[in-house]
Short mmCIF file of C-alpha atoms in Angstrom, two decimals:
data_model
loop_
_atom_site.label_atom_id
_atom_site.label_comp_id
_atom_site.label_asym_id
_atom_site.label_seq_id
_atom_site.Cartn_x
_atom_site.Cartn_y
_atom_site.Cartn_z
CA MET A 176 0.00 0.00 0.00
CA LYS A 177 2.73 2.43 0.93
CA LEU A 178 4.70 1.45 -2.18
CA SER A 179 1.79 2.11 -4.53
CA PHE A 180 1.10 5.48 -2.89
CA SER A 181 4.79 6.43 -3.25
CA LEU A 182 4.78 5.40 -6.90
CA ALA A 183 1.62 7.42 -7.52
CA VAL A 184 3.16 10.54 -5.96
CA LEU A 185 6.37 10.00 -7.94
CA ALA A 186 4.38 9.60 -11.17
CA ALA A 187 2.45 12.82 -10.43
CA PHE A 188 5.70 14.74 -9.94
CA ALA A 189 7.09 13.27 -13.16
CA PHE A 190 4.03 14.37 -15.15
CA THR A 191 4.02 17.88 -13.72
CA SER A 192 7.73 18.33 -14.40
CA CYS A 193 7.19 17.49 -18.08
CA GLU A 194 4.80 20.40 -18.52
CA ILE A 195 6.09 22.96 -21.00
CA ASP A 196 6.51 26.41 -19.54
CA GLU A 197 4.96 29.32 -21.35
CA PRO A 198 7.42 31.70 -22.97
CA PRO A 199 7.91 34.98 -21.15
CA PRO A 200 5.70 37.83 -22.32
CA VAL A 201 7.19 40.05 -24.98
CA ARG A 202 7.48 43.62 -23.83
CA LYS A 203 7.04 46.35 -26.34
CA ARG A 204 9.75 48.95 -26.29
CA PRO A 205 8.47 52.47 -25.84
CA VAL A 206 8.79 54.63 -28.89
CA ALA A 207 10.85 57.76 -28.36
CA LYS A 208 8.96 60.91 -29.17
CA TYR A 209 11.38 63.45 -30.51
CA PRO A 210 10.27 66.88 -31.63
CA THR A 211 9.69 67.09 -35.32
CA PRO A 212 12.59 68.79 -37.09
CA THR A 213 11.78 72.11 -38.64
CA ASN A 214 12.98 72.05 -42.18
CA SER A 215 14.06 75.46 -43.31
CA GLN A 216 13.97 76.18 -46.97
CA TYR A 217 17.68 76.89 -47.22
CA PRO A 218 20.63 75.65 -45.13
CA PRO A 219 22.79 78.27 -43.32
CA GLN A 220 25.36 80.00 -45.44
CA PRO A 221 29.01 78.94 -44.93
CA GLN A 222 31.38 81.55 -43.55
CA PRO A 223 33.99 82.83 -45.99
CA PHE A 224 37.54 81.67 -45.33
CA PRO A 225 40.40 83.89 -46.48
CA GLN A 226 42.58 82.37 -49.18
CA ASP A 227 45.85 83.80 -47.82
CA GLY A 228 45.59 81.85 -44.55
CA THR A 229 45.10 84.83 -42.24
CA VAL A 230 42.42 84.86 -39.57
CA PRO A 231 40.02 87.77 -39.47
CA PRO A 232 40.83 90.13 -36.56
CA GLU A 233 37.41 89.78 -34.90
CA THR A 234 38.03 86.06 -34.25
CA VAL A 235 41.47 86.49 -32.67
CA THR A 236 41.50 86.83 -28.90
CA ALA A 237 44.58 87.63 -26.91
CA PRO A 238 45.43 85.33 -24.03
CA PRO A 239 45.00 86.94 -20.61
CA GLN A 240 48.19 88.28 -19.07
CA ILE A 241 49.00 86.73 -15.73
CA ALA A 242 51.61 88.29 -13.52
CA GLN A 243 54.12 85.68 -12.50
CA GLU A 244 56.05 85.92 -9.30
CA PRO A 245 59.51 84.46 -9.16
CA THR A 246 59.45 81.24 -7.21
CA GLN A 247 62.31 79.73 -5.34
CA THR A 248 62.48 76.00 -5.00
CA ALA A 249 64.31 74.50 -2.09
CA PRO A 250 66.50 71.53 -2.89
CA SER A 251 64.73 68.30 -2.10
CA THR A 252 66.21 66.45 0.85
CA VAL A 253 64.32 63.21 0.10
CA PRO A 254 65.49 61.32 -3.00
CA PRO A 255 62.76 59.95 -5.25
CA THR A 256 61.76 56.38 -4.41
CA THR A 257 61.47 54.96 -7.91
CA THR A 258 62.73 51.47 -8.48
CA ALA A 259 63.74 49.99 -11.77
CA LYS A 260 62.60 46.56 -12.94
CA GLY A 261 66.13 45.30 -12.44
CA ASP A 262 65.81 45.95 -8.69
CA TYR A 263 63.25 43.15 -8.18
CA PRO A 264 64.21 39.45 -8.08
CA TYR A 265 62.65 36.89 -10.42
CA GLY A 266 60.37 34.06 -9.30
CA VAL A 267 61.54 30.47 -9.77
CA PRO A 268 59.43 28.29 -12.12
CA VAL A 269 57.96 25.14 -10.55
CA PRO A 270 58.95 22.06 -12.59
CA GLY A 271 55.94 20.12 -13.87
CA LYS A 272 53.48 22.96 -13.14
CA PRO A 273 53.40 25.55 -15.92
CA GLY A 274 52.14 28.93 -14.79
CA PHE A 275 53.26 28.50 -11.18
CA VAL A 276 56.40 29.99 -9.63
CA ARG A 277 58.00 30.01 -6.24
CA SER A 278 58.45 33.50 -4.87
CA PRO A 279 61.97 34.48 -3.80
CA TYR A 280 60.43 35.80 -0.58
CA SER A 281 58.46 32.65 0.35
CA PRO A 282 60.15 29.73 -1.46
CA ASP A 283 58.03 27.08 0.28
CA LYS A 284 54.76 28.36 -1.31
CA MET A 285 53.69 28.51 -4.96
CA THR A 286 52.18 31.55 -6.67
CA ASP A 287 49.90 31.35 -9.72
CA VAL A 288 51.17 33.67 -12.48
CA ARG A 289 49.13 32.30 -15.39
CA GLY A 290 48.07 35.15 -17.65
CA TYR A 291 51.02 37.41 -16.77
CA ALA A 292 53.66 38.16 -19.38
CA PRO A 293 57.32 37.43 -18.57
CA GLY A 294 58.96 40.39 -16.84
CA THR A 295 55.69 41.59 -15.28
CA GLU A 296 55.81 42.81 -11.70
CA VAL A 297 53.71 40.57 -9.42
CA LYS A 298 53.00 40.97 -5.70
CA ASP A 299 53.68 37.92 -3.53
CA PRO A 300 50.32 37.17 -1.85
CA TYR A 301 52.05 35.89 1.29
CA THR A 302 54.64 38.62 1.96
CA GLN A 303 53.14 41.49 -0.13
CA LYS A 304 56.55 42.06 -1.78
CA ILE A 305 57.02 42.51 -5.52
CA PHE A 306 58.91 40.08 -7.77
CA LEU A 307 59.13 39.56 -11.54
CA VAL A 308 57.55 36.76 -13.60
CA PRO A 309 60.32 34.65 -15.22
#
């Protein structure tokens, strides 16, 4: 009795799952209502351009004059902290695992560098220090 009831419930679920869903309703896109263009009878006249390459004096504007004060710059006591690519060490490729390197800062852990070009600066996720992709 319990088996036949279970089979009947299972059969009911099977039939209801085979029902085809209705496609979603198609929404009409609203039509943009732009103002109607006013067509003039004639297009605007082009402005004459001088043949000798000079610009008419009414279109030339002088740049505003700004008084400049002499400035004195003190010599910088802090040197710039730029580092060249040659200052960073290279990672060591892991044999048998392409795209993985061992960082020079944490050699016991591997870092995934797939998708990075050789020579790209990469930050070690464990020590937050920068090294180069071999």
